[in-house]
GROMACS .gro file of C-alpha atoms in nm:
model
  267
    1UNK     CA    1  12.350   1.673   9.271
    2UNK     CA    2  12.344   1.360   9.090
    3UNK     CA    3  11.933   1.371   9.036
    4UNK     CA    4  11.993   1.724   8.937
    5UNK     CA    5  12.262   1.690   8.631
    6UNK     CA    6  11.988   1.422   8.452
    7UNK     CA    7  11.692   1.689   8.508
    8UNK     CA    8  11.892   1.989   8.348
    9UNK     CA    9  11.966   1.786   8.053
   10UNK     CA   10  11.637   1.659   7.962
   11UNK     CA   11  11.528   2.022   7.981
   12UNK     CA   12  11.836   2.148   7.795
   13UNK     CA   13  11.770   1.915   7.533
   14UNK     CA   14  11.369   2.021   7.610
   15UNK     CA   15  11.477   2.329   7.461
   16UNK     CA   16  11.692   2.239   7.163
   17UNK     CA   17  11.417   2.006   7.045
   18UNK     CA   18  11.149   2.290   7.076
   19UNK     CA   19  11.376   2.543   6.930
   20UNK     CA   20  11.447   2.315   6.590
   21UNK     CA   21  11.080   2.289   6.616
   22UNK     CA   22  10.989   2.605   6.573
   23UNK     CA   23  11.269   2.642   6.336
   24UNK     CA   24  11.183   2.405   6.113
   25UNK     CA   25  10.801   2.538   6.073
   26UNK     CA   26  10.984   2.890   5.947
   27UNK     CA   27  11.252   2.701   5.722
   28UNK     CA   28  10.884   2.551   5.600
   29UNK     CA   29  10.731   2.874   5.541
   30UNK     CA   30  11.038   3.048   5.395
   31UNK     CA   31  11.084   2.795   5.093
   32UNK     CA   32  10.722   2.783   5.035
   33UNK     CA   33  10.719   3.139   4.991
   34UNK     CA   34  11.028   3.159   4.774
   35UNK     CA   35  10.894   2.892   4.591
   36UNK     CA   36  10.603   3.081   4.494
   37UNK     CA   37  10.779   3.392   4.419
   38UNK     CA   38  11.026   3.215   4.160
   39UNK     CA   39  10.756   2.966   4.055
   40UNK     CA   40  10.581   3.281   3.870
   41UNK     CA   41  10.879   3.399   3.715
   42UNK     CA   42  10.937   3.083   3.596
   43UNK     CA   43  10.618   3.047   3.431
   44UNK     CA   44  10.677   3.393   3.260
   45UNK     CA   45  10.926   3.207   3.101
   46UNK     CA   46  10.769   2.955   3.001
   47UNK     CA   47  10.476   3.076   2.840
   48UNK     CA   48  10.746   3.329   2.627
   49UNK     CA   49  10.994   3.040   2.533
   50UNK     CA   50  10.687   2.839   2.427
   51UNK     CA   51  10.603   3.122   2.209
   52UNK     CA   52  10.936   3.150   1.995
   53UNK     CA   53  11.074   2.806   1.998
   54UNK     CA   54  10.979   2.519   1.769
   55UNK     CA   55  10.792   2.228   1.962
   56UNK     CA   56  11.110   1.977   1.862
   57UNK     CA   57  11.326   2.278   2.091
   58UNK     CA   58  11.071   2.322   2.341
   59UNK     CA   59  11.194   2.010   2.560
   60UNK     CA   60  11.532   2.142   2.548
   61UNK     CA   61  11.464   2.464   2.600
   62UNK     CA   62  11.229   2.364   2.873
   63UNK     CA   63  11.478   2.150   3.093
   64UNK     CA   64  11.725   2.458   3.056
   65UNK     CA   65  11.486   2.693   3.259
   66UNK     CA   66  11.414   2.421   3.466
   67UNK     CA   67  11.787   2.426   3.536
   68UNK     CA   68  11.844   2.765   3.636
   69UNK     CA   69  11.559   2.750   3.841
   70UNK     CA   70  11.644   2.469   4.082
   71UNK     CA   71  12.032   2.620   4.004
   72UNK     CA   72  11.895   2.947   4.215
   73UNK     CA   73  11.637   2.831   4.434
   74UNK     CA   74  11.790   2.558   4.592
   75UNK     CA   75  12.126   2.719   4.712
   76UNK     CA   76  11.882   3.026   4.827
   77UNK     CA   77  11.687   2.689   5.080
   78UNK     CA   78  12.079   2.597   5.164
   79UNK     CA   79  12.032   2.256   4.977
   80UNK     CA   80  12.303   2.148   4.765
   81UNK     CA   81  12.229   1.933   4.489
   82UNK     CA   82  12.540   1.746   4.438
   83UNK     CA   83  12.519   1.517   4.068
   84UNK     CA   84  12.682   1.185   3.974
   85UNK     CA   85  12.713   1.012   3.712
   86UNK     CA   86  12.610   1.200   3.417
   87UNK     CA   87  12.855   1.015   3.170
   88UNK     CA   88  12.609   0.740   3.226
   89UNK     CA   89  12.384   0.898   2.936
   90UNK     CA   90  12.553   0.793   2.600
   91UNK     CA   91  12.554   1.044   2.283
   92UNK     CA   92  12.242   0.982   2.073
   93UNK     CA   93  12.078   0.737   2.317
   94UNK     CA   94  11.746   0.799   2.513
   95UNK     CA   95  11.651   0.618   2.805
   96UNK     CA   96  11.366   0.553   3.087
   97UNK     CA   97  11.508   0.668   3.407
   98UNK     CA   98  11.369   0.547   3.686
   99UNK     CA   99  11.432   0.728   4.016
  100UNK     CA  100  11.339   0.618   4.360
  101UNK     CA  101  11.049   0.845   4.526
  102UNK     CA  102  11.094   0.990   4.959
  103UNK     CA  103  10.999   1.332   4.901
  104UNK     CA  104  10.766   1.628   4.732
  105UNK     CA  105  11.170   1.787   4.666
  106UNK     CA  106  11.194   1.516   4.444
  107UNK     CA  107  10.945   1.633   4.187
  108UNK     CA  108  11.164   1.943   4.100
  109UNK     CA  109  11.567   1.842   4.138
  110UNK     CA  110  11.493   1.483   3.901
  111UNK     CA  111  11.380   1.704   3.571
  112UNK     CA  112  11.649   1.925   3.582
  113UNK     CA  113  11.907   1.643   3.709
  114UNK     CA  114  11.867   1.445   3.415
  115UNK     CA  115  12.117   1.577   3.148
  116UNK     CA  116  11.892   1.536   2.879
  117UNK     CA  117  11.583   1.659   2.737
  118UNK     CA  118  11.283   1.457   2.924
  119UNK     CA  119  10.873   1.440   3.037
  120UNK     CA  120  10.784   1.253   3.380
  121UNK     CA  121  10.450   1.096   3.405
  122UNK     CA  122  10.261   1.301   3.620
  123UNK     CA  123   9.909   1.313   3.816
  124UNK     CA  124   9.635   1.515   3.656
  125UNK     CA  125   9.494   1.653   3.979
  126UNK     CA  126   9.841   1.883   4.021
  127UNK     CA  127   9.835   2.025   3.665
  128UNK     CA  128   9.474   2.212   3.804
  129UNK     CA  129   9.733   2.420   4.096
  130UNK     CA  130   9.727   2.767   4.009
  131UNK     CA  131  10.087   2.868   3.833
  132UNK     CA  132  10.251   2.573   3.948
  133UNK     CA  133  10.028   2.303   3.745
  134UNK     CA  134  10.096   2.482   3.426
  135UNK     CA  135  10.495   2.448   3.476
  136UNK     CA  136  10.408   2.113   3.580
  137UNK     CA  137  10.158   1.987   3.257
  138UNK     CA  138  10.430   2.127   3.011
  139UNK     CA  139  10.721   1.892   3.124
  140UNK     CA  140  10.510   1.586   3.148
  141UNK     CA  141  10.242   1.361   3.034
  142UNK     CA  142   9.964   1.369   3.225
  143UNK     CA  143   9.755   1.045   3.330
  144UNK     CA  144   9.415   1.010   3.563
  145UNK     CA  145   9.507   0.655   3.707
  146UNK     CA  146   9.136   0.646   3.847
  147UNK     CA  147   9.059   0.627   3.439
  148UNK     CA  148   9.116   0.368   3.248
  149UNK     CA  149   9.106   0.535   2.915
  150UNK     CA  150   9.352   0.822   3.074
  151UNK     CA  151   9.607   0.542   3.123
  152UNK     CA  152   9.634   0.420   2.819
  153UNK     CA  153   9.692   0.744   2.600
  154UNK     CA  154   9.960   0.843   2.850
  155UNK     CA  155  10.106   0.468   2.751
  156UNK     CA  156  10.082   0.625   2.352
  157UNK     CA  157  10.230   0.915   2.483
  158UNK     CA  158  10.526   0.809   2.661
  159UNK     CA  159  10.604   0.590   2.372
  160UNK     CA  160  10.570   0.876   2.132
  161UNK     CA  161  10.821   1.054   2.395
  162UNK     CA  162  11.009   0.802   2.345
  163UNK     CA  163  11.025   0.734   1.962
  164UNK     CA  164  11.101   1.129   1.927
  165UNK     CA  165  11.447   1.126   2.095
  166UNK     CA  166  11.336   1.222   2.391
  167UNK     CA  167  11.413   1.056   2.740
  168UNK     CA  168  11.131   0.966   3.021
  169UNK     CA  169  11.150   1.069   3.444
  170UNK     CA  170  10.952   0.787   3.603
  171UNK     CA  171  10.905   0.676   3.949
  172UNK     CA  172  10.834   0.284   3.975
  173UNK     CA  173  10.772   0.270   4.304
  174UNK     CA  174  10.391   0.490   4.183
  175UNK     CA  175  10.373   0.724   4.484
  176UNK     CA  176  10.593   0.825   4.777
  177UNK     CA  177  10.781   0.576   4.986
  178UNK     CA  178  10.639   0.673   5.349
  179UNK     CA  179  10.729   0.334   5.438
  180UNK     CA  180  10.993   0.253   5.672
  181UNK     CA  181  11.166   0.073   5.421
  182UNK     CA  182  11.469   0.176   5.194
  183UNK     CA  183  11.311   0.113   4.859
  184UNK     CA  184  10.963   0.077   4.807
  185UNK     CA  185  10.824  -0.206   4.549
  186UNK     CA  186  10.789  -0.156   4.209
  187UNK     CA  187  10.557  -0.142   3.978
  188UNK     CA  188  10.561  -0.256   3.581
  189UNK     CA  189  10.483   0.067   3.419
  190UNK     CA  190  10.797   0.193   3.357
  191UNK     CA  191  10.957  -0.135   3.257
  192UNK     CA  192  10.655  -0.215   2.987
  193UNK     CA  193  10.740   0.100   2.862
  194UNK     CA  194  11.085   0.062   2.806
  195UNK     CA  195  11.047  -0.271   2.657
  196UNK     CA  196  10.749  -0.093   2.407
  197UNK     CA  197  11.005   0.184   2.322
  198UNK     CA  198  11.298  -0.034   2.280
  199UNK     CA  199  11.501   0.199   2.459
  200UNK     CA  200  11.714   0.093   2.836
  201UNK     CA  201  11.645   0.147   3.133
  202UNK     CA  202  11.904   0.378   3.372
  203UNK     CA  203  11.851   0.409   3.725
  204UNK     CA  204  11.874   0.705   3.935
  205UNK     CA  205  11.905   0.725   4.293
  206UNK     CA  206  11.805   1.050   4.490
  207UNK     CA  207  11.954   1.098   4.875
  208UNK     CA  208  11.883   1.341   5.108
  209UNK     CA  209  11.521   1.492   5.017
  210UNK     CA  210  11.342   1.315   5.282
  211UNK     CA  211  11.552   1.529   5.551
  212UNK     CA  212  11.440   1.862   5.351
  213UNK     CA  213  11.055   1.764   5.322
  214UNK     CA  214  11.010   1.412   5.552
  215UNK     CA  215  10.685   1.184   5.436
  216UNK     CA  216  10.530   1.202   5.751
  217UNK     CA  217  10.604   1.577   5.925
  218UNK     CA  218  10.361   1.838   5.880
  219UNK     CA  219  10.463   2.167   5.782
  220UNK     CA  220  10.832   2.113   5.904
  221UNK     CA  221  11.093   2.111   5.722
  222UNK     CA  222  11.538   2.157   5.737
  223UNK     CA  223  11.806   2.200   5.492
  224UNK     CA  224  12.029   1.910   5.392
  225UNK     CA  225  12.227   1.821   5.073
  226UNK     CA  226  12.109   1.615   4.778
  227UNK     CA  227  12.295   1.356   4.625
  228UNK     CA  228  12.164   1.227   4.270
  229UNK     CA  229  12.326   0.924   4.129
  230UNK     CA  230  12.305   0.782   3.806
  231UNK     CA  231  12.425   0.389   3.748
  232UNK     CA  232  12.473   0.234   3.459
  233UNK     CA  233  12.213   0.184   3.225
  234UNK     CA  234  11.965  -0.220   3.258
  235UNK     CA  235  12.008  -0.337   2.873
  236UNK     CA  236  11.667  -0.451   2.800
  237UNK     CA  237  11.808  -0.701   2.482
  238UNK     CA  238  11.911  -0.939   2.776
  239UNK     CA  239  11.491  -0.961   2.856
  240UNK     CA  240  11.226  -1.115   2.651
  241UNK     CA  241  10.870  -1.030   2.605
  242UNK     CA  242  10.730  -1.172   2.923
  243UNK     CA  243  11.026  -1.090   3.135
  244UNK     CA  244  10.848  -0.755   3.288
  245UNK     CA  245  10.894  -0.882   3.587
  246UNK     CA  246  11.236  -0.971   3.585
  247UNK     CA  247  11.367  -0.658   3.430
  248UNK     CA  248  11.164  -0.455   3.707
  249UNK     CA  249  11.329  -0.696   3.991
  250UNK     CA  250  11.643  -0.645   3.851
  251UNK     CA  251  11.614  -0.321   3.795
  252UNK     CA  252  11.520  -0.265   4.173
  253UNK     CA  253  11.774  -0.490   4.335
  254UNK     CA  254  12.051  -0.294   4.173
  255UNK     CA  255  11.902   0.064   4.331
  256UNK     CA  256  11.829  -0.161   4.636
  257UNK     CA  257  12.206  -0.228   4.646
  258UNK     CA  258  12.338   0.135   4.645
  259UNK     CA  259  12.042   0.269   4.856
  260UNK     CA  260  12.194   0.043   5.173
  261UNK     CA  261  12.528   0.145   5.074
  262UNK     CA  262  12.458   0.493   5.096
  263UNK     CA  263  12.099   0.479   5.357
  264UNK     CA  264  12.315   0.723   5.624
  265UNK     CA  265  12.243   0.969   5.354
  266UNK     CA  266  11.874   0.883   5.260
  267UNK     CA  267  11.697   1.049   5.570
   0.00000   0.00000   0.00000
């Protein structure tokens, strides 16, 4: 009897593991496919709102339906996106937010979680993806980082973003954080930036994504919530010229801090 009881539990739990499995590869497949579905609506209206509004609008206009979207699609996956601290973002003030990077669900909650009109810096290679790389190329500047050239016109443009009004998505850590760490390192992009624009830098932390679409897992996928948190804004004044590096450590240690506050709800 007492042999027994451990056997049936490793194949009960056998089971649930196999089950979630198999699960998780149709939770995969069903948000892919609604995805697509409202990814060509969305472009729809794109394309018309590009049409009728003024390109000074069009940024507005642009996180709006970017809005809606995510406001429908991601209660349809069961993912809550839960957002704090927009009263971080001060009347008349533009900013580089930089948000930590787990996930591909990261690329579409951060535009429309940032309460302000914004472009992210974004790999050429996705703006070729049927549908979805034209949605993609008209919120963001686009870069080759293989090409030297590339990189520095998407330096002109950011600051151009920048001296416009508008506000800049960036990810310092450059790529996803498959790591087993909390926060990967940074790099000085979007730190040089915001010392070239003379604007501040305002960190964002997003939680939960890498238990909806993990690093390292194949075609599997699960609902979970999403926290995004905005903290208070990294005056650049306190930094001179050749304090890159400091701002960007600083920068980091103060995500760093909330991130192992809050890591039960990373993933």
């Amino acid at each position: 009897m007492k042999a027994w009881l451990p056997l049936a539990l490793i194949k009960l739990i056998g089971r649930y593991i196999s089950m979630k499995d198999i699960l998780a590869r149709i939770y995969f497949v069903y948000i892919g496919l609604l995805f697509a579905f409202t990814m060509i609506w969305v472009a729809l209206a794109i394309f018309i709102v590009h049409l009728i509004v003024s390109e000074k609008k069009f940024p507005a206009a642009l996180r709006k339906i970017y809005a809606v979207w995510m406001g429908i699609y991601m209660p349809l996956i069961f993912c809550p996106v839960r957002h704090y601290g927009h009263d971080k973002f001060m009347k008349e003030k533009n900013y580089v937010v930089v948000i930590n990077h787990n996930s591909f669900m990261d690329i579409p909650v951060s535009a429309p979680g940032i309460p302000v009109p914004s472009k992210t810096l974004a790999k050429v290679e996705l703006s070729k993806v049927p549908v979805f790389g034209y949605i993609y190329a008209k919120g963001s500047i686009l870069v080759d980082r293989q090409n030297r050239k590339s990189r520095y016109e998407s330096f002109m443009q950011m600051k151009d973003a920048l001296a416009n009004g508008l506000s800049l998505c960036l990810y310092p850590e450059g790529t996803r954080n498959v790591s087993g760490d909390l926060l990967g390192s940074f790099k000085d992009g979007a730190f040089k930036t915001a010392m070239a624009g003379n604007v501040d830098v305002l960190p964002g932390i997003i939680l939960g994504t890498k238990n909806i679409l993990h690093p390292t897992r194949k075609m599997y996928a699960w609902p979970h919530q999403i926290e995004i948190h905005f903290l208070d804004a990294i005056d650049i004044s306190k930094y001179g010229a050749g304090e890159v590096g400091a701002l960007r450590e600083d920068v980091r240690n103060v995500m760093l801090q909330f991130i192992e506050r809050n890591k039960n709800k990373l993933g």
